[in-house]
PDB file of C-alpha atoms in Angstrom:
ATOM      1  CA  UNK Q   1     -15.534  20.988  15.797  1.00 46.00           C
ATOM      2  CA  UNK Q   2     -13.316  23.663  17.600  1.00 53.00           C
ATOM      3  CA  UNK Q   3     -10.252  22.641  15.514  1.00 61.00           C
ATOM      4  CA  UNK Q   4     -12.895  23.682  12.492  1.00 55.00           C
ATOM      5  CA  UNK Q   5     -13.161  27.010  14.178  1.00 62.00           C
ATOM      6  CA  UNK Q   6      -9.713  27.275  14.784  1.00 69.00           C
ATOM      7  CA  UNK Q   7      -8.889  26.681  11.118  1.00 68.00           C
ATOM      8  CA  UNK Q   8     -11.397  28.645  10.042  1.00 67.00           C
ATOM      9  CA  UNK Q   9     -10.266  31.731  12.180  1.00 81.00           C
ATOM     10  CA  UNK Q  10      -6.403  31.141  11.058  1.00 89.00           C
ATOM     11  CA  UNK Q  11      -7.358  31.414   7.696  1.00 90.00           C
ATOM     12  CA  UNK Q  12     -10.068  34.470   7.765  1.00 93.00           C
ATOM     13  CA  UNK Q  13      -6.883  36.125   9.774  1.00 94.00           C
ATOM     14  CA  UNK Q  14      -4.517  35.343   7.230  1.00 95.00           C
ATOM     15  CA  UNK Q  15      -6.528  36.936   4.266  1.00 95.00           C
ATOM     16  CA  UNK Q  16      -7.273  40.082   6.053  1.00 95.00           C
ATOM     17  CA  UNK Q  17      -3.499  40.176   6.629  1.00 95.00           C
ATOM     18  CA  UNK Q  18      -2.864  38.904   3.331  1.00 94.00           C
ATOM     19  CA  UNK Q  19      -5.599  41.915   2.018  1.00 95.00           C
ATOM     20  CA  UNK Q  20      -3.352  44.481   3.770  1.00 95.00           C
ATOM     21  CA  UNK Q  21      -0.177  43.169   1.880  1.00 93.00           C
ATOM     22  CA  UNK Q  22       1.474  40.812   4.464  1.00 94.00           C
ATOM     23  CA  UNK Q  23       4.205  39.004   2.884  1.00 95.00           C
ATOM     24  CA  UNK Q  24       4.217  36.503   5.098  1.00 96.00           C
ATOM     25  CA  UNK Q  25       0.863  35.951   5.652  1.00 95.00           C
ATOM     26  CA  UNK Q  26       0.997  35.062   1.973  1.00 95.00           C
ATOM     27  CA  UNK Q  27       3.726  32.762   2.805  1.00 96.00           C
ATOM     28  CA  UNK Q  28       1.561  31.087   5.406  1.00 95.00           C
ATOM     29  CA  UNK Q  29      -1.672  31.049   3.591  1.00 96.00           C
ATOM     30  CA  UNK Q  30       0.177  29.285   0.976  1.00 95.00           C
ATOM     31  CA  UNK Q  31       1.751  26.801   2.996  1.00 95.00           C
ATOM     32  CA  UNK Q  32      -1.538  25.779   4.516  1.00 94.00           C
ATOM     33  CA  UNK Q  33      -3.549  25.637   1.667  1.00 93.00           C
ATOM     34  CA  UNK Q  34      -0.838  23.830  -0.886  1.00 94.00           C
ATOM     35  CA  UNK Q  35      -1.628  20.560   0.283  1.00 92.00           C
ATOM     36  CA  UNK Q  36      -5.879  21.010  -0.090  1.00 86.00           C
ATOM     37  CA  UNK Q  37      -5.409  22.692  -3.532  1.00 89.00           C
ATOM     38  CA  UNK Q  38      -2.914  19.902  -4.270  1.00 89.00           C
ATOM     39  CA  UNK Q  39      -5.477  17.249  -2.797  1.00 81.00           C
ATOM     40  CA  UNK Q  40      -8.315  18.681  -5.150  1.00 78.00           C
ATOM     41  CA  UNK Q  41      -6.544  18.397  -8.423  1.00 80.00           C
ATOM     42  CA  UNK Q  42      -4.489  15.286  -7.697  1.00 78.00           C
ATOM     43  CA  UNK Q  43      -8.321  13.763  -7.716  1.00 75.00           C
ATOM     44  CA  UNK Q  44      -8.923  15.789 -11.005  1.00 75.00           C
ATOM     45  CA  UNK Q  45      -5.901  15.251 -13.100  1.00 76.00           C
ATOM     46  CA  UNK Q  46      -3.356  11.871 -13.078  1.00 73.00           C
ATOM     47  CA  UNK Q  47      -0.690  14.188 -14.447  1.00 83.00           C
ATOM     48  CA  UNK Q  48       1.579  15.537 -11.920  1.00 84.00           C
ATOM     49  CA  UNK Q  49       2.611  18.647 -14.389  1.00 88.00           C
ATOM     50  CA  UNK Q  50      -0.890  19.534 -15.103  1.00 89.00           C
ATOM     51  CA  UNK Q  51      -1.516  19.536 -10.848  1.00 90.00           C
ATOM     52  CA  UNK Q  52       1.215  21.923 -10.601  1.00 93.00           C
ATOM     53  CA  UNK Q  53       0.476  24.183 -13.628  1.00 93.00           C
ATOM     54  CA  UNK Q  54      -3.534  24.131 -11.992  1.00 94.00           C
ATOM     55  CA  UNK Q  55      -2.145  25.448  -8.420  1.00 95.00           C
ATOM     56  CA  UNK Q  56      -0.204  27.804 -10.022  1.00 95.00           C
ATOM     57  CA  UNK Q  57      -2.491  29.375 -12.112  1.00 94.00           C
ATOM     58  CA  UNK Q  58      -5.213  29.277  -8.546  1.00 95.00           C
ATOM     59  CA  UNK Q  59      -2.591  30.831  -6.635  1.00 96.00           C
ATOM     60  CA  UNK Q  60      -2.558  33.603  -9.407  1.00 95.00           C
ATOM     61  CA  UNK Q  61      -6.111  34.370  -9.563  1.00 95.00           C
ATOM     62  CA  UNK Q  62      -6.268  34.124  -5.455  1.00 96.00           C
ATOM     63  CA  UNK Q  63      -3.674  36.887  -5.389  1.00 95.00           C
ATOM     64  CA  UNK Q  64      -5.176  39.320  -7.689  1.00 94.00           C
ATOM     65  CA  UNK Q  65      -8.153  38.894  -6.574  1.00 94.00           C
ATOM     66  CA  UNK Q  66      -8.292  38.354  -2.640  1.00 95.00           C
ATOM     67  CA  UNK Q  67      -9.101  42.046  -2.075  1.00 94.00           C
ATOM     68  CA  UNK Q  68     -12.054  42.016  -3.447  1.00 93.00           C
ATOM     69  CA  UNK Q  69     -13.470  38.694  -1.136  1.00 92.00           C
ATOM     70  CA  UNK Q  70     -15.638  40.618   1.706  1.00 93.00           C
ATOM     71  CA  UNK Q  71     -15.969  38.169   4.197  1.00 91.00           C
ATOM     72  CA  UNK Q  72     -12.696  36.354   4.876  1.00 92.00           C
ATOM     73  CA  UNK Q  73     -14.269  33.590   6.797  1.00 87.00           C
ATOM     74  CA  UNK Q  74     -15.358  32.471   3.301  1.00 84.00           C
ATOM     75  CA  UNK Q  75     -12.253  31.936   1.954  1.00 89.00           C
ATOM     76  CA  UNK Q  76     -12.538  28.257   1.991  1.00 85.00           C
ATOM     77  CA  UNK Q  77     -15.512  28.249  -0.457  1.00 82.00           C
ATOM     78  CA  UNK Q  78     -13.861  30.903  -2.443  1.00 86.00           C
ATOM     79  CA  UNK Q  79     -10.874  29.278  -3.075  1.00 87.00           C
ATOM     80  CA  UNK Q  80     -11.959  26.327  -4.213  1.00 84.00           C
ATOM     81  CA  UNK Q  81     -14.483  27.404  -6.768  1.00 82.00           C
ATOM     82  CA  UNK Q  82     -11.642  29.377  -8.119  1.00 88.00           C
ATOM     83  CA  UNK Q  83      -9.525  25.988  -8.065  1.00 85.00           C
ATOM     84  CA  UNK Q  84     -12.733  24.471  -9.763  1.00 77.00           C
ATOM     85  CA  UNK Q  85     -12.851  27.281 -12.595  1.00 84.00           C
ATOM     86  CA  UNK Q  86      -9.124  27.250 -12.976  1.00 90.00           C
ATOM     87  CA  UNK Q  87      -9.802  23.285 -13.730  1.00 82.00           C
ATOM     88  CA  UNK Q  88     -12.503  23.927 -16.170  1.00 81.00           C
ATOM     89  CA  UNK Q  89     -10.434  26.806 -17.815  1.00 86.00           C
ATOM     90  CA  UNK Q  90      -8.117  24.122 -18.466  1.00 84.00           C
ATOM     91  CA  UNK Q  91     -10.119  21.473 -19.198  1.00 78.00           C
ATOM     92  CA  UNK Q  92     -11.775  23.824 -21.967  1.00 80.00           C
ATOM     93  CA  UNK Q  93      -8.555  24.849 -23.267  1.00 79.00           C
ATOM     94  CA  UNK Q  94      -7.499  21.150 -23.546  1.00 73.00           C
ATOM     95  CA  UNK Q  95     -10.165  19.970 -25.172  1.00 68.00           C
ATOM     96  CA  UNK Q  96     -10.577  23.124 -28.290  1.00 67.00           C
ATOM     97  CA  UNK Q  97      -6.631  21.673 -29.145  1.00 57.00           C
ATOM     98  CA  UNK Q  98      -6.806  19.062 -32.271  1.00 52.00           C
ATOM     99  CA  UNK Q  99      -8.028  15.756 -30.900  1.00 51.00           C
ATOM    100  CA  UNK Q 100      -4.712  13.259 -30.088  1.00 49.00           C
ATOM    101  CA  UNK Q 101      -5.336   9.825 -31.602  1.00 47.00           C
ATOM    102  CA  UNK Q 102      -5.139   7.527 -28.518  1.00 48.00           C
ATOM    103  CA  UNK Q 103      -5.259   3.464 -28.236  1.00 47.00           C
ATOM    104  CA  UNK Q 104      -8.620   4.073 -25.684  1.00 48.00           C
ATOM    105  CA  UNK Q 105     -11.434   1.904 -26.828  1.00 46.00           C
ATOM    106  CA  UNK Q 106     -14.026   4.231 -27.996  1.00 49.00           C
ATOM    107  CA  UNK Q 107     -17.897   4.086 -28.423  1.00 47.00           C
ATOM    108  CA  UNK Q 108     -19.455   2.963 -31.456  1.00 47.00           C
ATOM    109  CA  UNK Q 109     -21.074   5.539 -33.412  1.00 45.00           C
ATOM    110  CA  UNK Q 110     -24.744   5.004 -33.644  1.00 47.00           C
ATOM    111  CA  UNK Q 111     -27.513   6.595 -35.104  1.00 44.00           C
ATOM    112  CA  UNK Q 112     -28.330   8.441 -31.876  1.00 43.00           C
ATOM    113  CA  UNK Q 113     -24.591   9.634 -32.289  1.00 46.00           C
ATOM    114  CA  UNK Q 114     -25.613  11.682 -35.325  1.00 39.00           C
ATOM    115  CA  UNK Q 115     -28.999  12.829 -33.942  1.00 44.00           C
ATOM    116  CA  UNK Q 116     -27.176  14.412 -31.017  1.00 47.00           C
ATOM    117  CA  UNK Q 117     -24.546  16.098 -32.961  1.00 47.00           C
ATOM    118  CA  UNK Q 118     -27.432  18.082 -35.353  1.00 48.00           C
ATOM    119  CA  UNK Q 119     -29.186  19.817 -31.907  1.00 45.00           C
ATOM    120  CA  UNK Q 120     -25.905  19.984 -29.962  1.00 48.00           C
ATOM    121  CA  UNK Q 121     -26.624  24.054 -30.194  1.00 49.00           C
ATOM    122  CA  UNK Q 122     -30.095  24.132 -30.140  1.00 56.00           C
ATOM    123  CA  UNK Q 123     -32.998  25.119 -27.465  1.00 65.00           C
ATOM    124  CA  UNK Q 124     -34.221  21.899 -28.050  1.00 71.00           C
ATOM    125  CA  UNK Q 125     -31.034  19.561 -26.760  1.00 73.00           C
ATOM    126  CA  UNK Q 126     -31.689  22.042 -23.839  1.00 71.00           C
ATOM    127  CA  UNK Q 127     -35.100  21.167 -23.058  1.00 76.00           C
ATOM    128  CA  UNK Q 128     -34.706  17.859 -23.513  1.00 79.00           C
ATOM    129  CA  UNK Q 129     -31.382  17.447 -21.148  1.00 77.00           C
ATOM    130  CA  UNK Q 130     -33.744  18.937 -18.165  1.00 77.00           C
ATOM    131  CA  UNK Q 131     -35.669  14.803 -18.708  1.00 84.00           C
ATOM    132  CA  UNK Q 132     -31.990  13.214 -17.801  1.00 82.00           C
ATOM    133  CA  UNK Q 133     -31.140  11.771 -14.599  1.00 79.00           C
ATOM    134  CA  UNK Q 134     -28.140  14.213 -13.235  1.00 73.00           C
ATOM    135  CA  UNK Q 135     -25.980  11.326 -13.950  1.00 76.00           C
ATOM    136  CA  UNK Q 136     -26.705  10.986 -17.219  1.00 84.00           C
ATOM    137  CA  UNK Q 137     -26.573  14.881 -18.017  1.00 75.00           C
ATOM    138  CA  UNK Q 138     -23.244  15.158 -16.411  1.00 70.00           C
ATOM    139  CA  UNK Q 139     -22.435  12.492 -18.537  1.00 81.00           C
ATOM    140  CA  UNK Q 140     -23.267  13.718 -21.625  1.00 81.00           C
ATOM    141  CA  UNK Q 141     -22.345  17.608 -20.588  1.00 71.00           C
ATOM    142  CA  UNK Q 142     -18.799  16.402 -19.976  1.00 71.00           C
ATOM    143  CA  UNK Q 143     -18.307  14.050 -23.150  1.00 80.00           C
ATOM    144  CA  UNK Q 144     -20.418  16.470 -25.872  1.00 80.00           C
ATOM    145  CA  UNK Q 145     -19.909  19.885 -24.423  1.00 71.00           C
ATOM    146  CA  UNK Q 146     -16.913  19.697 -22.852  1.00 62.00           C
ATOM    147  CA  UNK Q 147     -15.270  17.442 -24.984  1.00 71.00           C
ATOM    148  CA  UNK Q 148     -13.524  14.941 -22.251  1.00 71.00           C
ATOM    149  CA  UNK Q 149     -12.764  11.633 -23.221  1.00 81.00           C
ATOM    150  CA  UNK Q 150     -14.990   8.433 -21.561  1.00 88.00           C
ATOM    151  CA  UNK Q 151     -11.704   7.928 -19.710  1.00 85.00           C
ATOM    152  CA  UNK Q 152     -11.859  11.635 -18.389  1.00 79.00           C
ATOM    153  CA  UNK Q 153     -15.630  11.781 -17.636  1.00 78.00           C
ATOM    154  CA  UNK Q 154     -15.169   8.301 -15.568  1.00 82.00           C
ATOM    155  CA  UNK Q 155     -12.464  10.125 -13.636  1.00 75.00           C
ATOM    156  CA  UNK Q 156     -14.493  13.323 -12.994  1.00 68.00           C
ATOM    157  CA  UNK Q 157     -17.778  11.396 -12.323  1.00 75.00           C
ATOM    158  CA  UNK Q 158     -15.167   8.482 -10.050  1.00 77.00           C
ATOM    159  CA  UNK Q 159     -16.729   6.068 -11.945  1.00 86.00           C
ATOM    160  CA  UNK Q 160     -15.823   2.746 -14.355  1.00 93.00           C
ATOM    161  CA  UNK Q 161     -15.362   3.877 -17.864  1.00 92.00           C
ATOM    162  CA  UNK Q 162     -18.227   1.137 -18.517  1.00 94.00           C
ATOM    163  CA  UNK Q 163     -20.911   2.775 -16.728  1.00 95.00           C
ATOM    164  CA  UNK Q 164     -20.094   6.035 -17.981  1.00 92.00           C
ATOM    165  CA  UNK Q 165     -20.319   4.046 -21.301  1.00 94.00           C
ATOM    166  CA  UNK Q 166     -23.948   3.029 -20.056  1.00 94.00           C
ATOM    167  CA  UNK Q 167     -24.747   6.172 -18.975  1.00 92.00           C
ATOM    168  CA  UNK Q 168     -23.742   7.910 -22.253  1.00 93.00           C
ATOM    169  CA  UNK Q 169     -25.871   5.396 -24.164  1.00 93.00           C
ATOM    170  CA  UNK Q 170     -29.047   5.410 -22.073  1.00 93.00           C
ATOM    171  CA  UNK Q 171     -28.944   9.062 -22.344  1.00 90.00           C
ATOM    172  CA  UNK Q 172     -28.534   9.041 -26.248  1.00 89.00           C
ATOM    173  CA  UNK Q 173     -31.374   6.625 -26.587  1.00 90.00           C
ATOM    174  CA  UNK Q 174     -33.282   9.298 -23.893  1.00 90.00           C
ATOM    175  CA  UNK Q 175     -32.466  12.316 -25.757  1.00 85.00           C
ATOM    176  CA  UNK Q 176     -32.862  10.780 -29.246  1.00 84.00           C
ATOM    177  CA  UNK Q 177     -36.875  10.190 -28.051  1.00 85.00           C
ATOM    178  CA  UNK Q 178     -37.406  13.282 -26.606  1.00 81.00           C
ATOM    179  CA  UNK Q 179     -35.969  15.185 -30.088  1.00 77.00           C
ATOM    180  CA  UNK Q 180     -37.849  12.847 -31.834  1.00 77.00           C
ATOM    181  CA  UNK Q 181     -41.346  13.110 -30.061  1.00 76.00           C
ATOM    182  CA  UNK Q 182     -40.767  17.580 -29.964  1.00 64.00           C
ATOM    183  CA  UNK Q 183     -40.682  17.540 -33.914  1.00 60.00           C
TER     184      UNK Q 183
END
């Protein structure tokens, strides 16, 4: 617990130094925290470019905007929900490119396929993802609305591709009868 604390209090020191314009504080914030940021998106990402261009663009944002974070024992919270929207920046970006034919087995379009894709925009598809078991909403926010791959959402969600393939389906079916029975 006191080697928490002790963390803790090295790095709340290092952003107020770091706030004041310490180049070496910098230097030393970075060195410690390279290795968690790297950590984080190694779980992410398999691609050892896309880790590096993710800590970069972190490290960015962190810099211009440490001098606005009021309470420098935070920084550990901070900086990793800017490492998490730096992710999903990327992830969006990614996924708006043209789709990239791939050899990944894919899931049989179904009539609850088609359903889906009509109220993908509407209030409805809202309402009726609030009935979904988090899983299953994750699920289906990361493969619809964020456009990831199966193979991507079973890496985000650390699970088989199979039960995200479950999950996907379950939720169709779900969604599909809750669209059905609000018409």
């Amino acid at each position: 617990m006191s080697n928490q604390r002790t963390d803790q209090t090295t790095d709340a020191f290092l952003v107020m130094q770091c706030q004041l314009g310490d180049q070496e504080a910098w230097r030393d914030l970075v060195q410690r925290w390279n290795p968690r940021l790297v950590g984080f998106f190694g779980h992410m990402v398999s691609d050892s470019d896309k880790v590096d261009d993710l800590l970069q663009g972190t490290w960015l944002r962190i810099v211009r905007t440490i001098t606005r974070l009021d309470d420098a024992g935070r920084f550990t919270p901070w900086a990793y929900r800017i490492a998490r929207n730096t992710l999903t920046d990327q992830f969006r970006k990614q996924y708006r490119s043209p789709p990239v034919v791939s050899n990944e087995t894919q899931i049989e379009p179904s009539a609850a396929d088609f359903t889906l894709e009509q109220w993908i925009d509407s209030q409805e598809i809202a309402t009726a993802m609030t009935t979904l078991h988090s899983e299953e909403r994750l699920a289906i926010t990361l493969h619809y609305f964020e456009h990831l791959t199966v193979a991507e959402v079973a890496e985000v969600c650390r699970s088989p591709v199979g039960t995200i393939k479950s999950r996907l389906q379950r939720a169709r079916k779900q969604l599909q009868h809750q669209l059905h029975k609000e018409q």
